[in-house]
PDB file of C-alpha atoms in Angstrom:
ATOM      1  CA  MET A 207      51.794 109.373 -59.904  1.00 86.00           C
ATOM      2  CA  THR A 208      49.140 109.851 -62.559  1.00 95.00           C
ATOM      3  CA  VAL A 209      49.035 106.990 -65.057  1.00 98.00           C
ATOM      4  CA  LEU A 210      47.086 106.913 -68.325  1.00 98.00           C
ATOM      5  CA  ILE A 211      45.955 103.478 -69.535  1.00 98.00           C
ATOM      6  CA  ILE A 212      45.431 103.363 -73.298  1.00 97.00           C
ATOM      7  CA  GLY A 213      42.712 100.821 -74.062  1.00 96.00           C
ATOM      8  CA  GLY A 214      41.265 100.860 -70.544  1.00 96.00           C
ATOM      9  CA  ASN A 215      38.033  99.145 -71.543  1.00 93.00           C
ATOM     10  CA  GLY A 216      39.736  96.114 -73.091  1.00 94.00           C
ATOM     11  CA  PHE A 217      40.301  92.809 -71.293  1.00 95.00           C
ATOM     12  CA  LEU A 218      43.780  93.687 -70.015  1.00 97.00           C
ATOM     13  CA  GLY A 219      43.059  97.408 -69.695  1.00 96.00           C
ATOM     14  CA  ALA A 220      40.044  96.788 -67.501  1.00 95.00           C
ATOM     15  CA  GLU A 221      42.144  94.673 -65.135  1.00 97.00           C
ATOM     16  CA  LEU A 222      44.790  97.423 -64.978  1.00 98.00           C
ATOM     17  CA  VAL A 223      42.090  99.905 -64.055  1.00 97.00           C
ATOM     18  CA  ARG A 224      40.565  97.555 -61.481  1.00 97.00           C
ATOM     19  CA  GLN A 225      43.885  96.926 -59.738  1.00 97.00           C
ATOM     20  CA  ALA A 226      44.693 100.634 -59.620  1.00 97.00           C
ATOM     21  CA  VAL A 227      41.299 101.550 -58.143  1.00 96.00           C
ATOM     22  CA  SER A 228      41.513  98.682 -55.651  1.00 96.00           C
ATOM     23  CA  ALA A 229      44.840 100.086 -54.508  1.00 95.00           C
ATOM     24  CA  GLY A 230      43.242 103.493 -53.858  1.00 94.00           C
ATOM     25  CA  ARG A 231      44.555 105.197 -56.980  1.00 94.00           C
ATOM     26  CA  ARG A 232      42.508 107.000 -59.603  1.00 94.00           C
ATOM     27  CA  PRO A 233      43.934 106.236 -63.032  1.00 96.00           C
ATOM     28  CA  ALA A 234      43.007 107.893 -66.282  1.00 97.00           C
ATOM     29  CA  ALA A 235      41.973 105.543 -69.070  1.00 97.00           C
ATOM     30  CA  THR A 236      40.949 105.817 -72.691  1.00 97.00           C
ATOM     31  CA  PHE A 237      38.172 104.126 -74.649  1.00 95.00           C
ATOM     32  CA  HIS A 238      37.263 103.983 -78.311  1.00 90.00           C
ATOM     33  CA  SER A 239      33.560 103.062 -78.424  1.00 86.00           C
ATOM     34  CA  ARG A 240      32.297 103.404 -74.853  1.00 87.00           C
ATOM     35  CA  PRO A 241      33.793 104.090 -71.416  1.00 86.00           C
ATOM     36  CA  GLY A 242      34.653 101.199 -69.124  1.00 84.00           C
ATOM     37  CA  SER A 243      32.359 100.252 -66.269  1.00 86.00           C
ATOM     38  CA  ASP A 244      34.703 101.331 -63.449  1.00 85.00           C
ATOM     39  CA  ASP A 245      33.769 104.816 -62.305  1.00 87.00           C
ATOM     40  CA  GLY A 246      36.926 104.941 -60.228  1.00 93.00           C
ATOM     41  CA  ALA A 247      38.849 105.958 -63.375  1.00 95.00           C
ATOM     42  CA  ALA A 248      38.717 109.191 -65.341  1.00 96.00           C
ATOM     43  CA  TRP A 249      37.681 108.198 -68.895  1.00 97.00           C
ATOM     44  CA  HIS A 250      38.770 109.902 -72.088  1.00 97.00           C
ATOM     45  CA  HIS A 251      37.694 109.135 -75.662  1.00 96.00           C
ATOM     46  CA  LEU A 252      40.613 108.347 -77.959  1.00 96.00           C
ATOM     47  CA  ASP A 253      41.242 106.941 -81.394  1.00 94.00           C
ATOM     48  CA  LEU A 254      44.967 106.240 -81.723  1.00 94.00           C
ATOM     49  CA  ARG A 255      44.737 107.072 -85.433  1.00 94.00           C
ATOM     50  CA  ASP A 256      44.064 110.674 -84.442  1.00 96.00           C
ATOM     51  CA  SER A 257      47.424 112.096 -83.353  1.00 95.00           C
ATOM     52  CA  PHE A 258      45.911 115.511 -82.584  1.00 96.00           C
ATOM     53  CA  ARG A 259      43.373 114.035 -80.168  1.00 97.00           C
ATOM     54  CA  LEU A 260      46.140 111.913 -78.627  1.00 97.00           C
ATOM     55  CA  GLY A 261      48.060 115.076 -77.855  1.00 97.00           C
ATOM     56  CA  GLU A 262      44.966 116.670 -76.339  1.00 98.00           C
ATOM     57  CA  VAL A 263      44.405 113.710 -74.016  1.00 98.00           C
ATOM     58  CA  LEU A 264      48.068 113.654 -72.914  1.00 98.00           C
ATOM     59  CA  ASP A 265      48.053 117.384 -72.244  1.00 98.00           C
ATOM     60  CA  THR A 266      44.763 117.165 -70.296  1.00 97.00           C
ATOM     61  CA  VAL A 267      45.778 114.206 -68.159  1.00 98.00           C
ATOM     62  CA  ALA A 268      49.465 115.177 -67.875  1.00 98.00           C
ATOM     63  CA  PRO A 269      50.439 111.641 -66.840  1.00 98.00           C
ATOM     64  CA  ALA A 270      53.791 110.661 -65.415  1.00 97.00           C
ATOM     65  CA  ALA A 271      53.464 107.338 -67.252  1.00 98.00           C
ATOM     66  CA  VAL A 272      51.360 105.734 -69.999  1.00 98.00           C
ATOM     67  CA  ILE A 273      50.572 102.007 -70.329  1.00 98.00           C
ATOM     68  CA  ASN A 274      49.569 101.148 -73.878  1.00 98.00           C
ATOM     69  CA  ALA A 275      47.316  98.103 -73.456  1.00 97.00           C
ATOM     70  CA  THR A 276      45.260  98.651 -76.574  1.00 93.00           C
ATOM     71  CA  SER A 277      44.828  95.979 -79.183  1.00 83.00           C
ATOM     72  CA  GLY A 278      44.073  97.082 -82.675  1.00 79.00           C
ATOM     73  CA  GLY A 279      44.520  93.645 -84.167  1.00 83.00           C
ATOM     74  CA  ALA A 280      45.988  93.624 -87.670  1.00 87.00           C
ATOM     75  CA  ASP A 281      44.822  97.195 -88.347  1.00 92.00           C
ATOM     76  CA  TRP A 282      48.138  98.849 -89.255  1.00 95.00           C
ATOM     77  CA  ALA A 283      46.828 102.349 -88.664  1.00 94.00           C
ATOM     78  CA  ILE A 284      45.913 101.537 -85.058  1.00 94.00           C
ATOM     79  CA  THR A 285      48.468  98.948 -83.955  1.00 95.00           C
ATOM     80  CA  ALA A 286      51.536 100.168 -85.799  1.00 96.00           C
ATOM     81  CA  GLU A 287      51.007 103.829 -86.660  1.00 96.00           C
ATOM     82  CA  GLY A 288      49.026 104.467 -83.457  1.00 96.00           C
ATOM     83  CA  GLY A 289      51.811 102.969 -81.416  1.00 96.00           C
ATOM     84  CA  ILE A 290      54.342 105.130 -83.272  1.00 96.00           C
ATOM     85  CA  HIS A 291      52.239 108.291 -82.680  1.00 96.00           C
ATOM     86  CA  LEU A 292      52.103 107.473 -79.005  1.00 97.00           C
ATOM     87  CA  ALA A 293      55.849 106.912 -78.801  1.00 97.00           C
ATOM     88  CA  GLN A 294      56.484 110.258 -80.503  1.00 97.00           C
ATOM     89  CA  ALA A 295      54.045 112.101 -78.238  1.00 97.00           C
ATOM     90  CA  ALA A 296      55.417 110.459 -75.074  1.00 97.00           C
ATOM     91  CA  ALA A 297      59.006 111.288 -76.053  1.00 97.00           C
ATOM     92  CA  LYS A 298      58.089 114.879 -76.803  1.00 97.00           C
ATOM     93  CA  ARG A 299      56.515 115.274 -73.322  1.00 97.00           C
ATOM     94  CA  SER A 300      59.084 113.150 -71.415  1.00 97.00           C
ATOM     95  CA  ILE A 301      56.364 110.703 -70.306  1.00 98.00           C
ATOM     96  CA  ARG A 302      57.345 107.194 -69.229  1.00 98.00           C
ATOM     97  CA  LEU A 303      55.885 104.666 -71.658  1.00 98.00           C
ATOM     98  CA  VAL A 304      55.136 101.019 -70.977  1.00 98.00           C
ATOM     99  CA  HIS A 305      54.141  99.366 -74.280  1.00 98.00           C
ATOM    100  CA  VAL A 306      52.407  95.982 -74.304  1.00 98.00           C
ATOM    101  CA  SER A 307      53.496  93.852 -77.245  1.00 98.00           C
ATOM    102  CA  SER A 308      52.876  90.241 -78.273  1.00 97.00           C
ATOM    103  CA  ASP A 309      54.530  86.916 -78.968  1.00 97.00           C
ATOM    104  CA  ALA A 310      53.088  87.394 -82.486  1.00 96.00           C
ATOM    105  CA  VAL A 311      56.281  89.313 -83.309  1.00 97.00           C
ATOM    106  CA  PHE A 312      58.029  85.913 -83.553  1.00 97.00           C
ATOM    107  CA  SER A 313      57.820  83.292 -86.299  1.00 96.00           C
ATOM    108  CA  GLY A 314      58.123  80.211 -84.127  1.00 94.00           C
ATOM    109  CA  THR A 315      60.803  78.792 -86.362  1.00 91.00           C
ATOM    110  CA  GLY A 316      64.463  78.072 -85.726  1.00 83.00           C
ATOM    111  CA  ARG A 317      64.444  78.007 -81.893  1.00 86.00           C
ATOM    112  CA  ASP A 318      62.658  76.393 -78.971  1.00 89.00           C
ATOM    113  CA  TRP A 319      62.213  79.465 -76.754  1.00 96.00           C
ATOM    114  CA  TYR A 320      62.359  83.231 -77.294  1.00 98.00           C
ATOM    115  CA  ASP A 321      64.014  85.320 -74.612  1.00 98.00           C
ATOM    116  CA  GLU A 322      64.116  89.088 -74.284  1.00 98.00           C
ATOM    117  CA  SER A 323      67.171  89.428 -76.561  1.00 97.00           C
ATOM    118  CA  CYS A 324      65.462  87.870 -79.597  1.00 96.00           C
ATOM    119  CA  LEU A 325      64.643  90.179 -82.510  1.00 96.00           C
ATOM    120  CA  PRO A 326      61.200  90.161 -84.101  1.00 96.00           C
ATOM    121  CA  ASP A 327      60.643  88.098 -87.259  1.00 96.00           C
ATOM    122  CA  PRO A 328      56.845  88.207 -87.694  1.00 96.00           C
ATOM    123  CA  LEU A 329      54.841  86.199 -90.189  1.00 95.00           C
ATOM    124  CA  THR A 330      51.453  87.919 -89.956  1.00 95.00           C
ATOM    125  CA  PRO A 331      50.153  91.490 -90.456  1.00 95.00           C
ATOM    126  CA  TYR A 332      49.307  91.636 -86.766  1.00 95.00           C
ATOM    127  CA  GLY A 333      52.790  90.497 -85.770  1.00 96.00           C
ATOM    128  CA  ALA A 334      54.360  92.984 -88.188  1.00 96.00           C
ATOM    129  CA  ALA A 335      52.265  95.831 -86.787  1.00 96.00           C
ATOM    130  CA  LYS A 336      53.223  94.919 -83.225  1.00 97.00           C
ATOM    131  CA  ALA A 337      56.901  94.669 -84.214  1.00 97.00           C
ATOM    132  CA  ALA A 338      56.803  98.055 -85.881  1.00 97.00           C
ATOM    133  CA  ALA A 339      55.234  99.692 -82.816  1.00 97.00           C
ATOM    134  CA  GLU A 340      57.655  98.188 -80.324  1.00 96.00           C
ATOM    135  CA  THR A 341      60.636  99.098 -82.534  1.00 96.00           C
ATOM    136  CA  ALA A 342      59.485 102.698 -82.616  1.00 96.00           C
ATOM    137  CA  VAL A 343      59.007 102.733 -78.875  1.00 97.00           C
ATOM    138  CA  ARG A 344      62.534 101.463 -78.276  1.00 96.00           C
ATOM    139  CA  LEU A 345      64.069 103.963 -80.714  1.00 96.00           C
ATOM    140  CA  LEU A 346      62.116 107.033 -79.656  1.00 97.00           C
ATOM    141  CA  CYS A 347      61.685 106.463 -75.921  1.00 96.00           C
ATOM    142  CA  THR A 348      65.011 105.265 -74.577  1.00 91.00           C
ATOM    143  CA  HIS A 349      63.626 104.882 -71.037  1.00 95.00           C
ATOM    144  CA  ALA A 350      60.487 102.986 -72.136  1.00 98.00           C
ATOM    145  CA  ALA A 351      59.599  99.397 -71.322  1.00 98.00           C
ATOM    146  CA  VAL A 352      58.298  96.972 -73.966  1.00 98.00           C
ATOM    147  CA  ALA A 353      56.416  94.057 -72.449  1.00 98.00           C
ATOM    148  CA  ARG A 354      55.733  91.082 -74.709  1.00 98.00           C
ATOM    149  CA  THR A 355      53.042  88.687 -73.570  1.00 98.00           C
ATOM    150  CA  SER A 356      51.156  85.624 -74.793  1.00 97.00           C
ATOM    151  CA  LEU A 357      47.597  84.281 -74.547  1.00 97.00           C
ATOM    152  CA  ILE A 358      45.823  86.199 -71.753  1.00 98.00           C
ATOM    153  CA  ILE A 359      43.432  84.091 -69.666  1.00 98.00           C
ATOM    154  CA  GLY A 360      41.382  84.742 -66.578  1.00 95.00           C
ATOM    155  CA  ASN A 361      38.019  85.270 -64.855  1.00 86.00           C
ATOM    156  CA  GLY A 362      36.145  83.448 -67.586  1.00 91.00           C
ATOM    157  CA  ARG A 363      36.084  86.533 -69.812  1.00 90.00           C
ATOM    158  CA  SER A 364      39.001  85.917 -72.143  1.00 95.00           C
ATOM    159  CA  GLU A 365      38.381  85.111 -75.792  1.00 94.00           C
ATOM    160  CA  HIS A 366      39.849  81.647 -75.412  1.00 96.00           C
ATOM    161  CA  GLU A 367      37.688  80.764 -72.373  1.00 97.00           C
ATOM    162  CA  GLN A 368      34.575  81.953 -74.203  1.00 97.00           C
ATOM    163  CA  LEU A 369      35.573  79.944 -77.259  1.00 97.00           C
ATOM    164  CA  VAL A 370      35.981  76.789 -75.178  1.00 98.00           C
ATOM    165  CA  HIS A 371      32.494  77.194 -73.715  1.00 97.00           C
ATOM    166  CA  ALA A 372      30.953  77.837 -77.130  1.00 97.00           C
ATOM    167  CA  LEU A 373      32.685  74.803 -78.703  1.00 97.00           C
ATOM    168  CA  ALA A 374      31.687  72.572 -75.827  1.00 97.00           C
ATOM    169  CA  ALA A 375      28.069  73.725 -76.144  1.00 96.00           C
ATOM    170  CA  GLY A 376      28.070  73.277 -79.889  1.00 95.00           C
ATOM    171  CA  THR A 377      27.072  76.908 -80.470  1.00 96.00           C
ATOM    172  CA  ARG A 378      30.134  77.738 -82.513  1.00 95.00           C
ATOM    173  CA  GLN A 379      31.939  76.016 -85.324  1.00 95.00           C
ATOM    174  CA  GLY A 380      35.692  75.461 -85.230  1.00 95.00           C
ATOM    175  CA  ALA A 381      38.351  73.532 -83.403  1.00 97.00           C
ATOM    176  CA  LEU A 382      41.206  73.950 -80.937  1.00 98.00           C
ATOM    177  CA  TYR A 383      44.603  73.339 -82.496  1.00 98.00           C
ATOM    178  CA  THR A 384      46.867  70.678 -81.085  1.00 98.00           C
ATOM    179  CA  ASP A 385      50.033  72.079 -82.721  1.00 96.00           C
ATOM    180  CA  ASP A 386      49.582  75.793 -81.856  1.00 96.00           C
ATOM    181  CA  ILE A 387      51.766  76.307 -78.745  1.00 97.00           C
ATOM    182  CA  ARG A 388      51.821  79.354 -76.509  1.00 98.00           C
ATOM    183  CA  CYS A 389      52.620  80.259 -72.886  1.00 98.00           C
ATOM    184  CA  PRO A 390      49.355  81.517 -71.359  1.00 98.00           C
ATOM    185  CA  VAL A 391      49.376  84.108 -68.598  1.00 98.00           C
ATOM    186  CA  HIS A 392      46.681  85.085 -66.113  1.00 98.00           C
ATOM    187  CA  VAL A 393      45.331  88.578 -66.649  1.00 98.00           C
ATOM    188  CA  GLU A 394      45.707  89.421 -62.961  1.00 98.00           C
ATOM    189  CA  ASP A 395      49.378  88.406 -62.937  1.00 98.00           C
ATOM    190  CA  LEU A 396      50.043  90.266 -66.184  1.00 98.00           C
ATOM    191  CA  ALA A 397      48.403  93.473 -64.915  1.00 98.00           C
ATOM    192  CA  ALA A 398      50.234  93.302 -61.586  1.00 98.00           C
ATOM    193  CA  ALA A 399      53.579  92.828 -63.373  1.00 98.00           C
ATOM    194  CA  LEU A 400      52.846  95.756 -65.667  1.00 98.00           C
ATOM    195  CA  TRP A 401      52.061  97.982 -62.676  1.00 98.00           C
ATOM    196  CA  GLU A 402      55.286  96.891 -61.027  1.00 98.00           C
ATOM    197  CA  ILE A 403      57.276  97.771 -64.158  1.00 98.00           C
ATOM    198  CA  THR A 404      55.429 101.077 -64.576  1.00 98.00           C
ATOM    199  CA  ARG A 405      56.205 102.190 -61.037  1.00 97.00           C
ATOM    200  CA  SER A 406      59.909 101.397 -61.563  1.00 97.00           C
ATOM    201  CA  ASP A 407      62.451 103.023 -63.823  1.00 95.00           C
ATOM    202  CA  ALA A 408      63.172  99.729 -65.585  1.00 96.00           C
ATOM    203  CA  ALA A 409      63.676 100.086 -69.359  1.00 97.00           C
ATOM    204  CA  GLY A 410      64.121  97.665 -72.217  1.00 97.00           C
ATOM    205  CA  VAL A 411      62.297  94.489 -73.226  1.00 98.00           C
ATOM    206  CA  PHE A 412      60.439  92.267 -70.779  1.00 98.00           C
ATOM    207  CA  HIS A 413      58.663  88.952 -71.317  1.00 98.00           C
ATOM    208  CA  LEU A 414      55.484  88.482 -69.288  1.00 98.00           C
ATOM    209  CA  ALA A 415      54.155  84.976 -70.014  1.00 98.00           C
ATOM    210  CA  GLY A 416      53.518  81.897 -67.957  1.00 98.00           C
ATOM    211  CA  PRO A 417      56.078  79.111 -67.646  1.00 98.00           C
ATOM    212  CA  ASP A 418      53.798  76.414 -69.123  1.00 98.00           C
ATOM    213  CA  ALA A 419      53.960  75.853 -72.893  1.00 98.00           C
ATOM    214  CA  LEU A 420      50.598  74.445 -73.967  1.00 98.00           C
ATOM    215  CA  SER A 421      48.692  73.864 -77.188  1.00 98.00           C
ATOM    216  CA  ARG A 422      45.408  75.664 -77.561  1.00 98.00           C
ATOM    217  CA  TYR A 423      43.710  72.267 -77.277  1.00 98.00           C
ATOM    218  CA  GLU A 424      45.538  71.421 -74.027  1.00 98.00           C
ATOM    219  CA  LEU A 425      44.613  74.844 -72.666  1.00 98.00           C
ATOM    220  CA  GLY A 426      41.021  74.211 -73.679  1.00 98.00           C
ATOM    221  CA  GLU A 427      40.994  70.919 -71.782  1.00 98.00           C
ATOM    222  CA  LEU A 428      42.192  72.670 -68.622  1.00 98.00           C
ATOM    223  CA  ILE A 429      39.528  75.349 -68.956  1.00 98.00           C
ATOM    224  CA  ALA A 430      36.810  72.749 -69.544  1.00 97.00           C
ATOM    225  CA  ARG A 431      37.806  70.696 -66.472  1.00 97.00           C
ATOM    226  CA  ARG A 432      37.916  73.831 -64.314  1.00 96.00           C
ATOM    227  CA  ASP A 433      34.487  74.926 -65.460  1.00 96.00           C
ATOM    228  CA  GLY A 434      32.839  71.497 -65.221  1.00 96.00           C
ATOM    229  CA  LEU A 435      32.621  70.910 -68.943  1.00 97.00           C
ATOM    230  CA  ASP A 436      33.337  67.648 -70.775  1.00 97.00           C
ATOM    231  CA  PRO A 437      36.741  67.989 -72.518  1.00 97.00           C
ATOM    232  CA  ALA A 438      35.725  65.194 -74.882  1.00 96.00           C
ATOM    233  CA  ARG A 439      33.244  67.636 -76.495  1.00 97.00           C
ATOM    234  CA  LEU A 440      36.044  69.926 -77.655  1.00 98.00           C
ATOM    235  CA  PRO A 441      36.863  69.423 -81.355  1.00 97.00           C
ATOM    236  CA  SER A 442      40.550  69.323 -82.233  1.00 97.00           C
ATOM    237  CA  ALA A 443      42.555  69.928 -85.413  1.00 97.00           C
ATOM    238  CA  ARG A 444      46.053  70.722 -86.600  1.00 97.00           C
ATOM    239  CA  ARG A 445      46.596  74.329 -87.619  1.00 95.00           C
ATOM    240  CA  SER A 446      49.427  73.210 -89.911  1.00 94.00           C
ATOM    241  CA  ASP A 447      46.763  71.473 -92.015  1.00 95.00           C
ATOM    242  CA  THR A 448      44.737  74.676 -92.464  1.00 93.00           C
ATOM    243  CA  GLY A 449      47.298  76.908 -94.220  1.00 89.00           C
ATOM    244  CA  LEU A 450      46.644  79.705 -91.765  1.00 91.00           C
ATOM    245  CA  PRO A 451      49.660  82.037 -91.459  1.00 89.00           C
ATOM    246  CA  GLY A 452      51.610  82.678 -88.279  1.00 91.00           C
ATOM    247  CA  GLY A 453      54.001  80.875 -85.967  1.00 92.00           C
ATOM    248  CA  LEU A 454      52.929  77.527 -84.633  1.00 94.00           C
ATOM    249  CA  ASP A 455      55.221  76.975 -81.665  1.00 96.00           C
ATOM    250  CA  VAL A 456      56.031  80.313 -80.029  1.00 97.00           C
ATOM    251  CA  ARG A 457      57.308  80.013 -76.448  1.00 98.00           C
ATOM    252  CA  LEU A 458      58.254  83.165 -74.548  1.00 98.00           C
ATOM    253  CA  ASP A 459      61.045  82.610 -72.075  1.00 98.00           C
ATOM    254  CA  SER A 460      60.186  84.925 -69.182  1.00 98.00           C
ATOM    255  CA  ARG A 461      62.759  83.679 -66.676  1.00 98.00           C
ATOM    256  CA  ALA A 462      65.044  86.728 -66.912  1.00 98.00           C
ATOM    257  CA  THR A 463      62.113  89.097 -66.396  1.00 98.00           C
ATOM    258  CA  GLN A 464      60.672  86.981 -63.590  1.00 98.00           C
ATOM    259  CA  GLN A 465      63.917  87.332 -61.640  1.00 97.00           C
ATOM    260  CA  LYS A 466      63.408  91.119 -61.644  1.00 97.00           C
ATOM    261  CA  LEU A 467      59.792  91.000 -60.451  1.00 98.00           C
ATOM    262  CA  ARG A 468      58.043  90.467 -57.140  1.00 97.00           C
ATOM    263  CA  THR A 469      54.898  89.474 -59.072  1.00 98.00           C
ATOM    264  CA  ARG A 470      54.921  85.728 -59.781  1.00 97.00           C
ATOM    265  CA  LEU A 471      53.728  84.747 -63.249  1.00 98.00           C
ATOM    266  CA  ARG A 472      51.829  81.520 -62.721  1.00 98.00           C
ATOM    267  CA  GLY A 473      51.574  78.749 -65.286  1.00 98.00           C
ATOM    268  CA  ALA A 474      48.203  77.781 -66.761  1.00 98.00           C
ATOM    269  CA  ARG A 475      48.283  74.379 -65.088  1.00 97.00           C
ATOM    270  CA  GLU A 476      48.381  76.215 -61.737  1.00 97.00           C
ATOM    271  CA  PHE A 477      45.845  78.968 -62.291  1.00 96.00           C
ATOM    272  CA  LEU A 478      43.366  76.686 -64.031  1.00 96.00           C
ATOM    273  CA  SER A 479      43.492  73.973 -61.387  1.00 91.00           C
ATOM    274  CA  GLY A 480      40.530  75.371 -59.363  1.00 69.00           C
ATOM    275  CA  ASN A 481      36.797  74.901 -59.816  1.00 55.00           C
ATOM    276  CA  GLY A 482      34.956  77.506 -61.857  1.00 52.00           C
ATOM    277  CA  PRO A 483      36.188  80.820 -63.247  1.00 52.00           C
ATOM    278  CA  GLU A 484      38.149  82.971 -60.856  1.00 55.00           C
ATOM    279  CA  PRO A 485      36.094  85.676 -59.163  1.00 46.00           C
ATOM    280  CA  ALA A 486      36.353  89.109 -60.738  1.00 47.00           C
TER     281      ALA A 486
END
């Protein structure tokens, strides 16, 4: 089964590639600026804004499935239109599509937890772009899987882990918010769950987040303790006092998805309880 990983040199994409190669498979993967470091994958340059090049890559690789793990941020042309182009191309070629989405599609207002049946109501350009892409995937690819996730942590290389180290060292300005709640997931658990979904014929919406709802400050404290840093050095603030847009308390309920998976999605309190970053 040939699988193409879109965004294979990103944080999540690199872990998807690593797990595939470790299992003895040779995935194909795309990059935008430079190929990933794993030579066990076949690398292809791709800009999702270029629908012609997308078609070329799909025809060259001829994958049975595509995992879209790219993150274009709030760039509408990449995150929304690129996701739509991919859905159209996958549907045309009858390719199975697993599309990674985000908890940013939710506003964090009006409910305590968001399960797989909840409809997007984004508050930010990034959330709107992600919502547009996943809506197109569900409409155009009836057998596709949309996997929403939350803060991705692991191996000391995530943005949040790097931010915690920089704040503790005083090399970066800013603060960790005490009222910004998410359900962090370990990158290894997330990648394993995505591979499990990809190898199945499961379709629809899946939530792949950890069971622990934590503020970014609480998460930072756990990372600091694991890595031998002083949590007292971490500055805190309330995001609600900043006027920054986006949902404050967005908790993905992954229980229904977890019941369908062999892969266990650990909570941050569990996977950050060790000493030092997890080995790559």
